[in-house]
Amino acid sequence: EIGVSYFINSKIIEEGKTTTPISTFLSIINNLQTERLNLEKRDNGLVIKTDNYEAVVHGLPHKDFPIIPTVQNQNDNIKVKSDFLKEALSQVVLAAQFSDLRPELNSVLVDFSLDIIKLAATDSFRLSEKTIGSGKFESNHNKPFKLLIPLKTSQELLRVLKDGETVTIYHDNHQILFKTEHWEFISRLIEGTFPDYTSIIPKKFNSEAVLVREELINALKLAGVFGSRVSEVNIKVLGSKKAIEVSSTDQTLGENKYTLSAKVQGEVVEASFNWHYLLDGLKALKSDDVYLGFNKENKPTIIKSPNDASYFYILMPILKA
């Protein structure tokens, strides 16, 4: 599913190929105290040398190493700063989940529309979308496209991306390649169609609130102490009091209630949420304040920054019997 190549500056005395067990190799490298080392091929093994250390690690014949696939089309591409790509992936990947039955939930959607790139993910209970504007990437593609990146690929890519790099992205019908000056990361694509989620994005709200994001995060953590087995917390928008009430109850532990000052418009609305899911959306925001849009009748709630339209997080409330 995934292939990675990394290129390291070195002095090459003689070219060669070999393989080595990653766990053994990594343990040795992590415990060496020197900054420089020599690597030599010996039969089907690798010799690791420093001034006062030498190890021979046995491997397999290099011809038995799996062939890393390639992308056929390496002309059309997208170039984006790793900082923007990393932020966008981290903000949407939290809404996906591993699913064998519904592979589209096991993926991140890349929706390229020439002037913008939208990333989206959903697990059917929540949805997140991030837009990368035209000033943050370059591309020579002449037509829009959509593709699905596996969730595992997105998570591993977040570990590889380093700030300050330029990432060039290529793709064909089956593979996607992320490439920088030092590494290449290739992955298969998921076949299927991402759900048409535009219809569930709420446009109007019965109640709206803006409050300090960190205060709401703290309130949720406190409420979570008394959260039930389904991690349920209740949020009530108190329009007349210009406040939001966060509460939770557990029959065996007890109950608590936290009242937060907020700028509120609209009527009184009350809904219950999985507080872990709600916390994920709040942590993904990059602003000091948070905007919450509520509707009645078990309709989805939207979470976003008041002054940033590039990202939103939608969460379904816990349905009441």
CSV table of C-alpha atoms in Angstrom, one decimal:
chain,number,residue,atom,x,y,z
A,1,GLU,CA,0.0,0.0,0.0
A,2,ILE,CA,2.8,2.4,0.8
A,3,GLY,CA,6.4,2.8,-0.4
A,4,VAL,CA,9.0,5.3,0.9
A,5,SER,CA,12.4,6.2,-0.4
A,6,TYR,CA,14.7,8.6,1.4
A,7,PHE,CA,17.9,10.1,0.0
A,8,ILE,CA,20.8,10.9,2.3
A,9,ASN,CA,23.9,12.9,1.4
A,10,SER,CA,27.0,10.7,1.7
A,11,LYS,CA,30.4,9.9,0.1
A,12,ILE,CA,29.9,6.9,-2.2
A,13,ILE,CA,33.1,4.8,-2.6
A,14,GLU,CA,31.4,1.9,-4.4
A,15,GLU,CA,27.8,1.5,-5.4
A,16,GLY,CA,25.8,-1.5,-4.1
A,17,LYS,CA,22.5,-2.8,-2.7
A,18,THR,CA,21.6,-4.8,0.3
A,19,THR,CA,18.8,-5.2,2.8
A,20,THR,CA,18.7,-5.0,6.6
A,21,PRO,CA,16.1,-5.7,9.3
A,22,ILE,CA,14.6,-2.4,10.2
A,23,SER,CA,14.3,-3.0,14.0
A,24,THR,CA,17.9,-4.2,14.4
A,25,PHE,CA,19.3,-1.4,12.2
A,26,LEU,CA,17.2,1.3,14.0
A,27,SER,CA,18.3,0.0,17.4
A,28,ILE,CA,22.0,0.3,16.4
A,29,ILE,CA,21.7,3.7,14.9
A,30,ASN,CA,19.8,5.1,17.9
A,31,ASN,CA,22.4,4.0,20.3
A,32,LEU,CA,25.6,5.0,18.4
A,33,GLN,CA,27.2,8.1,19.9
A,34,THR,CA,29.1,9.2,16.8
A,35,GLU,CA,27.9,11.5,14.1
A,36,ARG,CA,29.6,9.7,11.2
A,37,LEU,CA,29.5,6.0,10.2
A,38,ASN,CA,30.5,3.7,7.4
A,39,LEU,CA,28.1,1.3,5.7
A,40,GLU,CA,29.5,-1.6,3.7
A,41,LYS,CA,27.7,-4.5,1.8
A,42,ARG,CA,28.9,-8.0,2.7
A,43,ASP,CA,27.2,-10.9,1.0
A,44,ASN,CA,23.5,-10.6,2.0
A,45,GLY,CA,24.3,-8.3,5.0
A,46,LEU,CA,25.3,-4.9,6.1
A,47,VAL,CA,28.4,-3.9,8.0
A,48,ILE,CA,28.1,-0.8,10.2
A,49,LYS,CA,31.4,0.7,11.4
A,50,THR,CA,32.5,3.7,13.5
A,51,ASP,CA,35.9,4.4,15.0
A,52,ASN,CA,35.2,2.1,17.9
A,53,TYR,CA,32.3,-0.1,16.9
A,54,GLU,CA,31.5,-2.7,14.2
A,55,ALA,CA,28.4,-4.8,13.6
A,56,VAL,CA,27.4,-7.2,10.8
A,57,VAL,CA,23.6,-7.4,10.3
A,58,HIS,CA,22.3,-10.2,8.2
A,59,GLY,CA,19.6,-9.4,5.6
A,60,LEU,CA,17.9,-10.9,2.5
A,61,PRO,CA,19.0,-10.8,-1.1
A,62,HIS,CA,18.2,-7.4,-2.5
A,63,LYS,CA,16.4,-9.0,-5.4
A,64,ASP,CA,13.8,-10.2,-3.0
A,65,PHE,CA,13.0,-6.7,-1.8
A,66,PRO,CA,9.5,-5.7,-3.1
A,67,ILE,CA,9.4,-3.4,-6.1
A,68,ILE,CA,8.2,0.0,-5.2
A,69,PRO,CA,5.5,1.1,-7.8
A,70,THR,CA,5.8,4.4,-9.7
A,71,VAL,CA,3.3,6.9,-11.0
A,72,GLN,CA,3.0,6.8,-14.7
A,73,ASN,CA,2.2,10.5,-15.2
A,74,GLN,CA,5.0,12.7,-13.8
A,75,ASN,CA,4.3,15.7,-15.9
A,76,ASP,CA,1.1,17.1,-14.3
A,77,ASN,CA,1.6,18.0,-10.7
A,78,ILE,CA,0.8,20.2,-7.7
A,79,LYS,CA,3.4,22.0,-5.7
A,80,VAL,CA,2.6,23.0,-2.1
A,81,LYS,CA,4.5,24.0,1.0
A,82,SER,CA,4.7,21.2,3.5
A,83,ASP,CA,3.5,23.5,6.2
A,84,PHE,CA,0.1,24.0,4.4
A,85,LEU,CA,-0.3,20.4,3.5
A,86,LYS,CA,0.6,19.2,7.0
A,87,GLU,CA,-1.9,21.6,8.7
A,88,ALA,CA,-4.7,20.7,6.2
A,89,LEU,CA,-4.2,16.9,6.7
A,90,SER,CA,-4.0,17.2,10.5
A,91,GLN,CA,-7.3,19.1,10.5
A,92,VAL,CA,-9.3,16.7,8.4
A,93,VAL,CA,-7.8,13.2,9.2
A,94,LEU,CA,-9.3,13.2,12.7
A,95,ALA,CA,-12.8,12.8,11.2
A,96,ALA,CA,-12.0,9.6,9.3
A,97,GLN,CA,-12.1,6.1,10.7
A,98,PHE,CA,-10.8,2.7,9.6
A,99,SER,CA,-13.6,0.7,7.9
A,100,ASP,CA,-13.4,-2.4,5.9
A,101,LEU,CA,-17.1,-2.2,4.9
A,102,ARG,CA,-17.1,1.4,3.7
A,103,PRO,CA,-13.6,2.2,2.2
A,104,GLU,CA,-14.7,5.8,1.6
A,105,LEU,CA,-14.8,6.4,5.4
A,106,ASN,CA,-11.2,5.0,5.4
A,107,SER,CA,-9.9,7.9,3.3
A,108,VAL,CA,-9.3,11.5,2.8
A,109,LEU,CA,-10.9,13.2,-0.2
A,110,VAL,CA,-8.7,15.4,-2.4
A,111,ASP,CA,-11.0,17.6,-4.5
A,112,PHE,CA,-8.9,19.7,-6.9
A,113,SER,CA,-10.7,22.5,-8.7
A,114,LEU,CA,-7.8,24.3,-10.5
A,115,ASP,CA,-7.9,27.4,-8.2
A,116,ILE,CA,-8.5,25.6,-4.8
A,117,ILE,CA,-7.9,22.2,-3.2
A,118,LYS,CA,-10.4,20.9,-0.7
A,119,LEU,CA,-9.5,18.0,1.7
A,120,ALA,CA,-12.4,16.3,3.5
A,121,ALA,CA,-13.0,13.3,5.7
A,122,THR,CA,-15.9,11.7,7.5
A,123,ASP,CA,-16.9,8.8,9.7
A,124,SER,CA,-20.6,9.4,9.2
A,125,PHE,CA,-20.9,11.0,12.7
A,126,ARG,CA,-18.6,14.0,11.9
A,127,LEU,CA,-17.1,15.6,8.9
A,128,SER,CA,-14.2,18.0,8.4
A,129,GLU,CA,-13.2,20.1,5.4
A,130,LYS,CA,-10.1,22.2,4.8
A,131,THR,CA,-9.6,24.5,1.8
A,132,ILE,CA,-6.1,25.3,0.5
A,133,GLY,CA,-6.4,28.6,-1.5
A,134,SER,CA,-4.8,29.3,-4.8
A,135,GLY,CA,-2.1,31.5,-3.3
A,136,LYS,CA,-0.8,28.5,-1.3
A,137,PHE,CA,0.0,26.1,-4.2
A,138,GLU,CA,1.0,25.9,-7.8
A,139,SER,CA,-0.2,23.4,-10.4
A,140,ASN,CA,-0.1,22.7,-14.2
A,141,HIS,CA,-3.2,20.5,-14.2
A,142,ASN,CA,-5.8,21.8,-16.7
A,143,LYS,CA,-8.9,20.0,-15.4
A,144,PRO,CA,-10.3,19.3,-12.0
A,145,PHE,CA,-10.2,15.8,-10.3
A,146,LYS,CA,-11.1,14.0,-7.2
A,147,LEU,CA,-9.2,11.1,-5.5
A,148,LEU,CA,-9.3,9.2,-2.2
A,149,ILE,CA,-6.1,8.8,-0.2
A,150,PRO,CA,-6.1,6.0,2.4
A,151,LEU,CA,-6.4,7.0,6.0
A,152,LYS,CA,-3.2,5.1,6.8
A,153,THR,CA,-1.3,7.0,4.1
A,154,SER,CA,-2.5,10.3,5.5
A,155,GLN,CA,-1.4,9.4,9.0
A,156,GLU,CA,2.0,8.2,7.9
A,157,LEU,CA,2.5,11.3,5.6
A,158,LEU,CA,1.9,13.5,8.7
A,159,ARG,CA,4.9,11.8,10.3
A,160,VAL,CA,7.1,12.3,7.3
A,161,LEU,CA,6.3,16.0,6.4
A,162,LYS,CA,8.8,18.5,7.8
A,163,ASP,CA,8.2,22.3,7.8
A,164,GLY,CA,9.9,24.3,5.2
A,165,GLU,CA,9.9,21.8,2.4
A,166,THR,CA,8.1,22.0,-1.0
A,167,VAL,CA,6.0,18.9,-1.8
A,168,THR,CA,5.3,18.0,-5.4
A,169,ILE,CA,2.3,15.7,-5.9
A,170,TYR,CA,1.8,13.4,-8.8
A,171,HIS,CA,-1.0,10.9,-9.4
A,172,ASP,CA,-2.4,8.4,-11.9
A,173,ASN,CA,-5.5,6.2,-11.7
A,174,HIS,CA,-4.1,4.0,-9.1
A,175,GLN,CA,-1.2,5.7,-7.3
A,176,ILE,CA,-0.3,9.0,-5.7
A,177,LEU,CA,3.3,10.2,-5.2
A,178,PHE,CA,4.5,12.9,-2.8
A,179,LYS,CA,8.0,14.0,-3.6
A,180,THR,CA,10.5,16.4,-2.0
A,181,GLU,CA,14.2,17.0,-2.4
A,182,HIS,CA,15.0,14.3,0.1
A,183,TRP,CA,12.2,11.7,0.0
A,184,GLU,CA,9.5,10.1,-2.1
A,185,PHE,CA,6.3,8.7,-0.6
A,186,ILE,CA,4.0,6.6,-2.9
A,187,SER,CA,0.7,5.1,-2.0
A,188,ARG,CA,-2.2,3.3,-3.7
A,189,LEU,CA,-5.5,5.2,-4.1
A,190,ILE,CA,-8.8,4.0,-2.8
A,191,GLU,CA,-11.4,3.1,-5.5
A,192,GLY,CA,-14.9,4.4,-4.7
A,193,THR,CA,-16.9,7.5,-4.4
A,194,PHE,CA,-16.8,9.9,-1.5
A,195,PRO,CA,-20.2,10.8,-0.1
A,196,ASP,CA,-21.8,14.0,-1.4
A,197,TYR,CA,-21.6,15.9,1.9
A,198,THR,CA,-22.6,19.3,0.6
A,199,SER,CA,-26.3,18.8,1.4
A,200,ILE,CA,-25.6,18.2,5.1
A,201,ILE,CA,-23.6,21.4,5.7
A,202,PRO,CA,-26.0,23.6,7.6
A,203,LYS,CA,-26.6,27.0,6.1
A,204,LYS,CA,-29.0,28.5,8.8
A,205,PHE,CA,-29.0,28.1,12.6
A,206,ASN,CA,-31.5,28.4,15.4
A,207,SER,CA,-28.7,29.6,17.7
A,208,GLU,CA,-25.2,30.8,17.2
A,209,ALA,CA,-22.4,31.4,19.8
A,210,VAL,CA,-18.9,32.7,19.8
A,211,LEU,CA,-16.7,32.1,22.9
A,212,VAL,CA,-13.1,31.5,24.0
A,213,ARG,CA,-12.0,28.2,22.6
A,214,GLU,CA,-9.6,27.3,25.4
A,215,GLU,CA,-12.4,27.9,28.0
A,216,LEU,CA,-14.7,25.5,26.2
A,217,ILE,CA,-11.9,22.9,25.9
A,218,ASN,CA,-11.4,23.1,29.7
A,219,ALA,CA,-15.2,22.9,30.3
A,220,LEU,CA,-15.5,19.7,28.2
A,221,LYS,CA,-12.6,18.1,30.0
A,222,LEU,CA,-14.3,18.8,33.3
A,223,ALA,CA,-17.6,17.6,32.0
A,224,GLY,CA,-16.0,14.5,30.7
A,225,VAL,CA,-15.2,13.4,34.3
A,226,PHE,CA,-18.9,12.7,34.8
A,227,GLY,CA,-19.5,11.7,31.2
A,228,SER,CA,-21.5,8.4,30.8
A,229,ARG,CA,-20.2,5.3,29.1
A,230,VAL,CA,-20.9,6.9,25.7
A,231,SER,CA,-18.9,10.0,26.7
A,232,GLU,CA,-22.0,12.1,26.6
A,233,VAL,CA,-22.1,15.8,27.5
A,234,ASN,CA,-25.0,18.2,27.2
A,235,ILE,CA,-24.6,21.7,25.8
A,236,LYS,CA,-27.3,24.3,26.3
A,237,VAL,CA,-27.2,27.8,24.7
A,238,LEU,CA,-28.7,30.3,27.1
A,239,GLY,CA,-29.7,33.2,24.8
A,240,SER,CA,-31.1,35.5,27.5
A,241,LYS,CA,-28.0,35.0,29.7
A,242,LYS,CA,-25.5,35.3,26.9
A,243,ALA,CA,-23.9,32.1,28.0
A,244,ILE,CA,-23.4,28.4,27.2
A,245,GLU,CA,-23.9,25.7,29.8
A,246,VAL,CA,-21.9,22.5,29.6
A,247,SER,CA,-23.1,19.7,31.8
A,248,SER,CA,-22.8,15.9,32.3
A,249,THR,CA,-24.4,13.3,34.5
A,250,ASP,CA,-23.5,9.8,35.6
A,251,GLN,CA,-25.9,7.8,37.8
A,252,THR,CA,-23.0,6.2,39.8
A,253,LEU,CA,-20.5,9.1,39.9
A,254,GLY,CA,-22.7,12.3,40.1
A,255,GLU,CA,-23.1,15.4,37.9
A,256,ASN,CA,-21.6,18.7,37.2
A,257,LYS,CA,-22.3,22.0,35.3
A,258,TYR,CA,-20.1,24.7,33.9
A,259,THR,CA,-21.4,28.0,32.6
A,260,LEU,CA,-19.3,30.0,30.0
A,261,SER,CA,-19.8,33.6,28.9
A,262,ALA,CA,-20.5,33.8,25.1
A,263,LYS,CA,-21.8,36.1,22.4
A,264,VAL,CA,-25.1,34.5,21.6
A,265,GLN,CA,-27.7,35.0,18.9
A,266,GLY,CA,-30.9,33.1,18.5
A,267,GLU,CA,-33.1,31.0,20.7
A,268,VAL,CA,-32.4,28.4,23.5
A,269,VAL,CA,-31.0,25.2,22.0
A,270,GLU,CA,-29.9,22.1,23.8
A,271,ALA,CA,-28.0,19.1,22.4
A,272,SER,CA,-25.8,16.2,23.6
A,273,PHE,CA,-22.5,15.3,22.0
A,274,ASN,CA,-19.7,12.8,22.3
A,275,TRP,CA,-17.3,15.1,24.2
A,276,HIS,CA,-14.2,13.4,22.7
A,277,TYR,CA,-15.5,14.2,19.2
A,278,LEU,CA,-16.3,17.7,20.1
A,279,LEU,CA,-12.9,18.2,21.7
A,280,ASP,CA,-11.2,16.9,18.5
A,281,GLY,CA,-12.9,19.7,16.4
A,282,LEU,CA,-11.9,22.4,18.9
A,283,LYS,CA,-8.3,21.3,19.0
A,284,ALA,CA,-8.1,21.4,15.2
A,285,LEU,CA,-8.9,25.1,15.1
A,286,LYS,CA,-6.1,27.7,15.0
A,287,SER,CA,-7.9,30.7,16.5
A,288,ASP,CA,-8.4,31.9,20.0
A,289,ASP,CA,-12.2,32.0,19.7
A,290,VAL,CA,-14.6,29.4,18.4
A,291,TYR,CA,-17.9,29.8,16.5
A,292,LEU,CA,-20.7,27.2,17.2
A,293,GLY,CA,-23.8,27.0,15.0
A,294,PHE,CA,-26.7,24.9,16.5
A,295,ASN,CA,-30.0,23.7,15.1
A,296,LYS,CA,-32.9,21.8,16.7
A,297,GLU,CA,-34.3,18.3,15.9
A,298,ASN,CA,-31.0,16.5,16.1
A,299,LYS,CA,-29.5,18.4,13.2
A,300,PRO,CA,-25.7,18.7,12.8
A,301,THR,CA,-23.7,21.4,14.6
A,302,ILE,CA,-20.9,23.3,12.9
A,303,ILE,CA,-17.6,24.3,14.6
A,304,LYS,CA,-15.2,26.8,13.0
A,305,SER,CA,-13.1,29.9,13.6
A,306,PRO,CA,-15.1,33.1,13.5
A,307,ASN,CA,-12.7,34.7,11.0
A,308,ASP,CA,-11.4,31.8,9.0
A,309,ALA,CA,-13.7,30.3,6.3
A,310,SER,CA,-11.1,27.8,5.1
A,311,TYR,CA,-11.9,25.1,7.7
A,312,PHE,CA,-15.0,23.7,9.4
A,313,TYR,CA,-15.9,20.7,11.5
A,314,ILE,CA,-19.5,19.3,11.6
A,315,LEU,CA,-20.7,17.0,14.4
A,316,MET,CA,-23.9,15.1,14.8
A,317,PRO,CA,-25.5,15.2,18.2
A,318,ILE,CA,-26.3,12.1,20.1
A,319,LEU,CA,-29.8,11.1,19.2
A,320,LYS,CA,-32.4,11.0,22.0
A,321,ALA,CA,-34.9,8.2,22.2
